[in-house]
PDB file of C-alpha atoms in Angstrom:
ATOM      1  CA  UNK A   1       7.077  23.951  17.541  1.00 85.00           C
ATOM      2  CA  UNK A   2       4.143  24.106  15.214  1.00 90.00           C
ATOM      3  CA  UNK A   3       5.832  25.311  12.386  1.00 92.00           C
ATOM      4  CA  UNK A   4       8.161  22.447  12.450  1.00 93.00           C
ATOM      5  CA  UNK A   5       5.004  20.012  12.504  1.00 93.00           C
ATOM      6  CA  UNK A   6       3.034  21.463  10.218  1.00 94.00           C
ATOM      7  CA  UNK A   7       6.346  21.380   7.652  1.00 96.00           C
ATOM      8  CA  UNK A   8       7.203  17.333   8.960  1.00 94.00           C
ATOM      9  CA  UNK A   9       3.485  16.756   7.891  1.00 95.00           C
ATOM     10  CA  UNK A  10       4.001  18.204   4.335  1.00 96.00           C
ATOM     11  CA  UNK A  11       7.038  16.763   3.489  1.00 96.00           C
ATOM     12  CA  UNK A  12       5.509  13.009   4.710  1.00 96.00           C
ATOM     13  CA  UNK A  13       2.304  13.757   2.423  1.00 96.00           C
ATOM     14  CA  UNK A  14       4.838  14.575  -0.038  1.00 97.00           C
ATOM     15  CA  UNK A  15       6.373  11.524   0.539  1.00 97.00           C
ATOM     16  CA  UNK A  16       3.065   9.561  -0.106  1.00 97.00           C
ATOM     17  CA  UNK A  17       2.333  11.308  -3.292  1.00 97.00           C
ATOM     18  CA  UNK A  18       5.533  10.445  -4.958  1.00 98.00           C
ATOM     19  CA  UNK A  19       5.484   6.662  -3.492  1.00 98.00           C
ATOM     20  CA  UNK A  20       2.187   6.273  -5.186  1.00 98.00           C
ATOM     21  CA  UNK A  21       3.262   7.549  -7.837  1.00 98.00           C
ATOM     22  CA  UNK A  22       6.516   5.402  -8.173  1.00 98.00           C
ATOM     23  CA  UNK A  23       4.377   2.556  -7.990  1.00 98.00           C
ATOM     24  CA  UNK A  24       1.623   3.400 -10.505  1.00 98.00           C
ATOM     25  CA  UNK A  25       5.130   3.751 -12.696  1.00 98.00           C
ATOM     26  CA  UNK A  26       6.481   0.575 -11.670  1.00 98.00           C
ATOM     27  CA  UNK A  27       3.198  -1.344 -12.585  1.00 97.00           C
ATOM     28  CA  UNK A  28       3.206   0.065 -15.987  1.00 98.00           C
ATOM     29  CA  UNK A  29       7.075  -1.098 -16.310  1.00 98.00           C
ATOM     30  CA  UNK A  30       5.946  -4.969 -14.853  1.00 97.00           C
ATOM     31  CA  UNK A  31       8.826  -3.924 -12.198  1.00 97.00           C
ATOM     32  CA  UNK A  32       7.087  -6.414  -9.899  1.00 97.00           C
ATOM     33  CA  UNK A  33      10.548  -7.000  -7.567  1.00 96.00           C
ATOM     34  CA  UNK A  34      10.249  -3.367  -7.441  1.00 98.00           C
ATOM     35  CA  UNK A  35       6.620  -2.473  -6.475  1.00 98.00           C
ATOM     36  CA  UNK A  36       6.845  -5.776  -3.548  1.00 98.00           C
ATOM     37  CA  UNK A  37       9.878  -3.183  -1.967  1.00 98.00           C
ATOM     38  CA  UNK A  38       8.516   0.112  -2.649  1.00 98.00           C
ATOM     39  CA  UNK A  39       4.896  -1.383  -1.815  1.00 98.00           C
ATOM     40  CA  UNK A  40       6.795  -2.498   2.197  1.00 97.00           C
ATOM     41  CA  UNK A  41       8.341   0.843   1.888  1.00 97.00           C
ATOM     42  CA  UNK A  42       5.653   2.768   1.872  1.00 98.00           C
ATOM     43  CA  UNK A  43       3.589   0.889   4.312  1.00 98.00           C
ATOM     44  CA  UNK A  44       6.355   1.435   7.316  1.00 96.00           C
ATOM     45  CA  UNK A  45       5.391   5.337   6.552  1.00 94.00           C
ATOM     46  CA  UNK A  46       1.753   4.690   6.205  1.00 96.00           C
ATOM     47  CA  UNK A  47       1.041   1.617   7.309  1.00 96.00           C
ATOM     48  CA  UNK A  48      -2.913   2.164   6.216  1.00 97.00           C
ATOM     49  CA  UNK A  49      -2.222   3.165   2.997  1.00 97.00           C
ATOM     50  CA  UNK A  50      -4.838   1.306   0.411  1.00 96.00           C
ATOM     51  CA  UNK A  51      -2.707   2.149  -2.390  1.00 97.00           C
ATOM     52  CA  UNK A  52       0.435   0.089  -1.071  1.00 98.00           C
ATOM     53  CA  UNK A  53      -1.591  -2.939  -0.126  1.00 98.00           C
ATOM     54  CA  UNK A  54      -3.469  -2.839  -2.974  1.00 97.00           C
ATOM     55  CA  UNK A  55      -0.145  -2.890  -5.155  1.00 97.00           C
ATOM     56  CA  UNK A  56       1.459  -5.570  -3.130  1.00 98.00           C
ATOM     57  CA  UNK A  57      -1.868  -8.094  -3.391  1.00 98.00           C
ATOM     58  CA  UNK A  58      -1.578  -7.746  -6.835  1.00 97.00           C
ATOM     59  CA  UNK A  59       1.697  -7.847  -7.337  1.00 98.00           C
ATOM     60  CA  UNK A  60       1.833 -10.929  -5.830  1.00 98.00           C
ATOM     61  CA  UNK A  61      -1.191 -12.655  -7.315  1.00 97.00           C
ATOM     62  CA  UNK A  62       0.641 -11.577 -11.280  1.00 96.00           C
ATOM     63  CA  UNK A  63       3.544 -13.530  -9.769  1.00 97.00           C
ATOM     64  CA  UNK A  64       1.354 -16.132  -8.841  1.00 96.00           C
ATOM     65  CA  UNK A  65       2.043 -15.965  -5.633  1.00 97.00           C
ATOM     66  CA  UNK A  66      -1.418 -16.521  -4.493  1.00 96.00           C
ATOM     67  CA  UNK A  67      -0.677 -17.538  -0.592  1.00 97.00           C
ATOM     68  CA  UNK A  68       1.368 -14.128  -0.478  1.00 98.00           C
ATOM     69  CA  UNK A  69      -1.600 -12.307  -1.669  1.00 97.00           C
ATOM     70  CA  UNK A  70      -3.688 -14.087   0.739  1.00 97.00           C
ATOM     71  CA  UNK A  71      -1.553 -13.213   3.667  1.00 97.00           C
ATOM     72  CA  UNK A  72      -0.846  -9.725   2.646  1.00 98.00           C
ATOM     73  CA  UNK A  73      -4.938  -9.619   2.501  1.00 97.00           C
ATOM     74  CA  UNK A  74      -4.820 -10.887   5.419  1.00 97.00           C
ATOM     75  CA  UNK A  75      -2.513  -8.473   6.945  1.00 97.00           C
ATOM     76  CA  UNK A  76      -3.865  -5.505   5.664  1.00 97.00           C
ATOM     77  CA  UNK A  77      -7.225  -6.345   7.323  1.00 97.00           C
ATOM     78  CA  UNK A  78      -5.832  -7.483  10.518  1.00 97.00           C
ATOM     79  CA  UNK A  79      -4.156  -3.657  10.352  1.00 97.00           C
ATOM     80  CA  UNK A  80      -7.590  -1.776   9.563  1.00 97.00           C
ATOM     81  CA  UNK A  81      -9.129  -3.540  12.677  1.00 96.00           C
ATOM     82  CA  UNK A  82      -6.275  -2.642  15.048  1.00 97.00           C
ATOM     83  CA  UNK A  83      -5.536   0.620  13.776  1.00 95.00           C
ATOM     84  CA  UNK A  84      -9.712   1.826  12.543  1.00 95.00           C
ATOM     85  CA  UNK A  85     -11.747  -0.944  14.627  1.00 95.00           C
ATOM     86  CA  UNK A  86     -13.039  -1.510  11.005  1.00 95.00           C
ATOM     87  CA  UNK A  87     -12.843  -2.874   7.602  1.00 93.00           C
ATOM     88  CA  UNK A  88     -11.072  -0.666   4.393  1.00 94.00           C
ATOM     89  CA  UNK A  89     -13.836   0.682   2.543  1.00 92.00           C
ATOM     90  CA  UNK A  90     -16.198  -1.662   0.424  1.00 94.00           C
ATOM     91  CA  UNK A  91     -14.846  -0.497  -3.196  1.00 95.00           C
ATOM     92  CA  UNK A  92     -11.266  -1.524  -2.256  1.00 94.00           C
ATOM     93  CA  UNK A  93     -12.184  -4.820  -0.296  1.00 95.00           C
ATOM     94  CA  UNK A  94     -14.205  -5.863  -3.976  1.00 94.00           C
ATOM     95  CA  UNK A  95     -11.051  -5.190  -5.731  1.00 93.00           C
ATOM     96  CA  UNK A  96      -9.052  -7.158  -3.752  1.00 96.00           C
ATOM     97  CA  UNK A  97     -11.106 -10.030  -4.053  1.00 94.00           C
ATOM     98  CA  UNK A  98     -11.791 -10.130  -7.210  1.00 94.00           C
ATOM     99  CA  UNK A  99      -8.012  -9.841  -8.018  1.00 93.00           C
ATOM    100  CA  UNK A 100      -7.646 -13.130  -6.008  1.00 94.00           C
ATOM    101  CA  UNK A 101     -10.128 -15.018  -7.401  1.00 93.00           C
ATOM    102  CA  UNK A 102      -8.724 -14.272 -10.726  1.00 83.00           C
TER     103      UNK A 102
END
């Protein structure tokens, strides 16, 4: 049924909103364990969502986990080009990299 749909798809975007959220909080805490599983988390619900990668990269790369940040880079544009045929957008591709050159 519709209905049921169009209620599934709220609660999900709901979902999203609060996730983001919970990370944003997380960041400000330095919760870093935290934001790695909440950043995965996410990313099984929405697996293109910039927000999650972007929080994992640099979550990793403050750990100094640079090869993790690389490969989670990695990932997340090996997912855009399955999922899109593209790249993410140009603003969040510059802020990835110039969190891992850092």
């Amino acid at each position: 049924e519709q209905w049921c749909e169009d209620i599934r798809n709220e609660y999900e975007n709901k979902f999203i909103s609060i996730s983001e959220l919970l990370l944003d909080m997380l960041k400000a805490n330095q919760n870093y364990d935290e934001i790695i599983d909440y950043s995965e988390k996410l990313l099984k619900h929405d697996i293109l969502n910039e927000h999650a990668h972007i929080s994992l990269i640099d979550t990793y790369k403050k750990l100094d986990k640079t090869k993790k940040a690389k490969d989670a880079y990695s990932r997340m544009l090996s997912i855009y080009e399955n999922q899109l045929g593209e790249k993410p957008n140009v603003k969040v591709l510059t802020m990835i990299e110039n969190t891992l050159a850092k």
